[in-house]
Amino acid sequence: MKMGLIAAAIAIGLAALGAGIGNGLIVSRTVEGTARQPELRGVLQTIMFIGVALVEALPIIAVVIAFIVLNK
């Protein structure tokens, strides 16, 4: 049981770290693209929101996996 708790904590922590880095990269590249071509702001923002949503799915999946590990 103790190893399951450690595995769950590591899974959630690494997923949160990865999502934070991923979101930072996505937003920074969007700001950079908007600075270069302001007329594409709407298109870039839409793509950014889709990318952020996909990246945020990772921690949610990690939490589900952590719950599965804890219930075994």
Coordinates of N, CA, C and O in Angstrom, one line a residue:
M1 N 0.8 -1.2 0.0 CA 0.0 0.0 0.0 C 0.9 1.3 0.0 O 0.6 2.2 -0.6
K2 N 2.0 1.2 0.7 CA 2.8 2.4 0.8 C 3.5 2.7 -0.5 O 3.6 3.9 -0.9
M3 N 3.9 1.7 -1.3 CA 4.5 1.9 -2.6 C 3.4 2.5 -3.6 O 3.8 3.2 -4.4
G4 N 2.2 2.1 -3.4 CA 1.1 2.6 -4.2 C 0.9 4.1 -4.0 O 0.7 4.9 -5.0
L5 N 1.0 4.5 -2.8 CA 0.9 6.0 -2.5 C 2.1 6.7 -3.1 O 1.9 7.8 -3.6
I6 N 3.3 6.2 -3.0 CA 4.5 6.8 -3.6 C 4.3 6.9 -5.1 O 4.6 7.9 -5.7
A7 N 3.9 5.8 -5.7 CA 3.7 5.8 -7.2 C 2.6 6.8 -7.6 O 2.8 7.5 -8.6
A8 N 1.5 6.9 -6.8 CA 0.5 7.9 -7.2 C 1.0 9.3 -7.1 O 0.7 10.1 -7.9
A9 N 1.7 9.6 -6.0 CA 2.3 10.9 -5.8 C 3.3 11.3 -6.9 O 3.3 12.4 -7.4
I10 N 4.1 10.4 -7.3 CA 5.1 10.6 -8.4 C 4.4 10.8 -9.7 O 4.7 11.8 -10.5
A11 N 3.3 10.0 -10.0 CA 2.6 10.2 -11.2 C 1.9 11.5 -11.3 O 2.0 12.2 -12.4
I12 N 1.3 11.9 -10.3 CA 0.6 13.2 -10.3 C 1.6 14.4 -10.3 O 1.4 15.3 -11.1
G13 N 2.6 14.3 -9.6 CA 3.6 15.3 -9.6 C 4.3 15.5 -10.9 O 4.5 16.6 -11.4
L14 N 4.7 14.4 -11.5 CA 5.4 14.5 -12.9 C 4.4 15.0 -13.9 O 4.8 15.8 -14.8
A15 N 3.1 14.6 -13.8 CA 2.1 15.1 -14.8 C 1.9 16.6 -14.6 O 1.8 17.3 -15.6
A16 N 1.8 17.1 -13.4 CA 1.7 18.5 -13.2 C 2.9 19.3 -13.6 O 2.7 20.4 -14.2
L17 N 4.0 18.8 -13.4 CA 5.3 19.4 -13.9 C 5.3 19.5 -15.4 O 5.6 20.5 -16.0
G18 N 5.0 18.4 -16.1 CA 5.0 18.3 -17.5 C 3.9 19.3 -18.1 O 4.2 20.0 -19.1
A19 N 2.7 19.3 -17.5 CA 1.7 20.2 -18.0 C 2.1 21.7 -17.8 O 1.8 22.5 -18.6
G20 N 2.7 22.0 -16.7 CA 3.2 23.4 -16.5 C 4.2 23.8 -17.5 O 4.1 24.9 -18.1
I21 N 5.1 22.9 -17.8 CA 6.2 23.3 -18.8 C 5.5 23.4 -20.2 O 5.8 24.3 -20.9
G22 N 4.6 22.4 -20.5 CA 4.0 22.4 -21.8 C 3.1 23.7 -22.0 O 3.1 24.3 -23.0
N23 N 2.3 24.1 -21.0 CA 1.5 25.3 -21.1 C 2.4 26.5 -21.2 O 2.0 27.4 -22.0
G24 N 3.5 26.6 -20.5 CA 4.4 27.7 -20.6 C 4.9 27.8 -22.0 O 5.0 28.9 -22.6
L25 N 5.3 26.7 -22.6 CA 5.9 26.7 -24.0 C 4.8 27.1 -25.0 O 5.0 27.9 -25.9
I26 N 3.6 26.6 -24.8 CA 2.5 26.9 -25.8 C 2.2 28.4 -25.7 O 2.1 29.1 -26.8
V27 N 2.0 28.9 -24.5 CA 1.6 30.3 -24.4 C 2.8 31.3 -24.9 O 2.5 32.3 -25.6
S28 N 4.0 30.9 -24.6 CA 5.1 31.8 -25.0 C 5.2 31.8 -26.5 O 5.5 32.9 -27.1
R29 N 5.0 30.6 -27.1 CA 5.1 30.6 -28.6 C 3.9 31.4 -29.2 O 4.1 32.0 -30.3
T30 N 2.8 31.3 -28.6 CA 1.6 32.1 -29.1 C 1.9 33.6 -29.0 O 1.6 34.3 -30.0
V31 N 2.4 34.0 -27.9 CA 2.7 35.4 -27.7 C 3.8 35.9 -28.8 O 3.7 36.9 -29.4
E32 N 4.8 35.0 -29.0 CA 5.8 35.3 -30.0 C 5.2 35.4 -31.4 O 5.5 36.3 -32.2
G33 N 4.3 34.4 -31.7 CA 3.7 34.5 -33.0 C 2.8 35.7 -33.2 O 2.7 36.3 -34.3
T34 N 2.1 36.1 -32.1 CA 1.2 37.3 -32.2 C 2.1 38.5 -32.4 O 1.7 39.5 -33.1
A35 N 3.2 38.6 -31.7 CA 4.1 39.7 -31.9 C 4.7 39.8 -33.3 O 4.8 41.0 -33.8
R36 N 4.9 38.7 -33.9 CA 5.4 38.7 -35.3 C 4.3 39.0 -36.3 O 4.6 39.7 -37.3
Q37 N 3.1 38.5 -36.1 CA 2.0 38.7 -37.1 C 0.8 39.0 -36.3 O 0.0 38.1 -36.0
P38 N 0.5 40.2 -35.9 CA -0.6 40.6 -35.1 C -2.0 40.2 -35.8 O -3.0 40.0 -35.1
E39 N -2.0 40.2 -37.1 CA -3.3 39.9 -37.8 C -3.7 38.5 -37.6 O -4.9 38.2 -37.9
L40 N -2.8 37.6 -37.2 CA -3.2 36.2 -37.0 C -3.5 35.9 -35.5 O -3.6 34.7 -35.1
R41 N -3.8 36.9 -34.7 CA -4.0 36.8 -33.3 C -5.2 35.8 -33.0 O -5.0 34.9 -32.2
G42 N -6.3 36.0 -33.7 CA -7.4 35.1 -33.4 C -7.2 33.6 -33.7 O -7.5 32.7 -33.0
V43 N -6.5 33.4 -34.9 CA -6.2 32.0 -35.3 C -5.2 31.4 -34.3 O -5.4 30.2 -33.8
L44 N -4.2 32.2 -33.9 CA -3.2 31.6 -33.0 C -3.8 31.4 -31.6 O -3.5 30.4 -31.0
Q45 N -4.7 32.3 -31.2 CA -5.3 32.1 -29.9 C -6.2 30.8 -29.9 O -6.2 30.1 -28.9
T46 N -6.9 30.6 -30.9 CA -7.7 29.4 -31.0 C -6.9 28.1 -30.9 O -7.2 27.2 -30.2
I47 N -5.8 28.1 -31.7 CA -4.9 27.0 -31.7 C -4.3 26.8 -30.3 O -4.1 25.7 -29.8
M48 N -4.0 27.9 -29.7 CA -3.4 27.9 -28.3 C -4.3 27.2 -27.3 O -3.9 26.4 -26.5
F49 N -5.6 27.6 -27.4 CA -6.6 27.1 -26.4 C -6.8 25.6 -26.7 O -6.9 24.8 -25.7
I50 N -6.7 25.1 -27.9 CA -6.8 23.7 -28.2 C -5.6 23.0 -27.6 O -5.7 21.9 -27.0
G51 N -4.4 23.5 -27.8 CA -3.2 22.9 -27.3 C -3.2 22.9 -25.8 O -2.8 21.8 -25.2
V52 N -3.6 23.9 -25.2 CA -3.6 24.0 -23.7 C -4.6 22.9 -23.2 O -4.3 22.2 -22.2
A53 N -5.8 22.8 -23.8 CA -6.7 21.8 -23.4 C -6.1 20.4 -23.5 O -6.3 19.5 -22.6
L54 N -5.4 20.1 -24.6 CA -4.8 18.8 -24.8 C -3.7 18.5 -23.7 O -3.6 17.4 -23.2
V55 N -3.0 19.6 -23.4 CA -1.9 19.4 -22.4 C -2.5 19.2 -21.1 O -2.0 18.4 -20.3
E56 N -3.6 19.9 -20.8 CA -4.2 19.7 -19.4 C -4.9 18.4 -19.3 O -5.2 18.0 -18.1
A57 N -5.1 17.6 -20.4 CA -5.7 16.3 -20.2 C -4.7 15.3 -19.5 O -5.1 14.4 -18.9
L58 N -3.4 15.6 -19.7 CA -2.4 14.7 -19.1 C -2.5 14.6 -17.6 O -2.5 13.5 -17.0
P59 N -2.6 15.7 -16.8 CA -2.7 15.6 -15.3 C -4.0 14.9 -14.9 O -4.1 14.1 -14.0
I60 N -5.1 15.1 -15.7 CA -6.3 14.4 -15.4 C -6.2 12.9 -15.6 O -6.6 12.1 -14.7
I61 N -5.5 12.5 -16.6 CA -5.3 11.1 -16.9 C -4.4 10.5 -15.8 O -4.6 9.4 -15.3
A62 N -3.4 11.3 -15.3 CA -2.5 10.8 -14.2 C -3.3 10.7 -12.9 O -3.0 9.7 -12.2
V63 N -4.2 11.5 -12.7 CA -5.0 11.4 -11.4 C -5.9 10.1 -11.5 O -6.0 9.3 -10.5
V64 N -6.4 9.8 -12.7 CA -7.2 8.6 -12.8 C -6.3 7.4 -12.6 O -6.7 6.4 -12.0
I65 N -5.2 7.4 -13.2 CA -4.2 6.3 -13.1 C -3.8 6.1 -11.6 O -3.7 5.0 -11.1
A66 N -3.6 7.2 -10.9 CA -3.2 7.2 -9.5 C -4.3 6.5 -8.7 O -4.1 5.7 -7.8
F67 N -5.6 6.9 -9.0 CA -6.7 6.3 -8.3 C -6.8 4.8 -8.6 O -7.1 4.0 -7.7
I68 N -6.5 4.4 -9.8 CA -6.5 3.0 -10.1 C -5.4 2.2 -9.4 O -5.6 1.1 -8.8
V69 N -4.2 2.8 -9.3 CA -3.1 2.2 -8.5 C -3.4 2.1 -7.1 O -3.1 1.1 -6.4
L70 N -4.1 3.1 -6.5 CA -4.4 3.1 -5.1 C -5.5 2.0 -4.7 O -5.6 1.5 -3.6
N71 N -6.4 1.7 -5.7 CA -7.5 0.8 -5.4 C -7.0 -0.7 -5.6 O -7.8 -1.6 -5.3
K72 N -5.8 -0.9 -6.1 CA -5.4 -2.3 -6.2 C -4.7 -2.8 -5.0 O -4.2 -2.2 -4.2

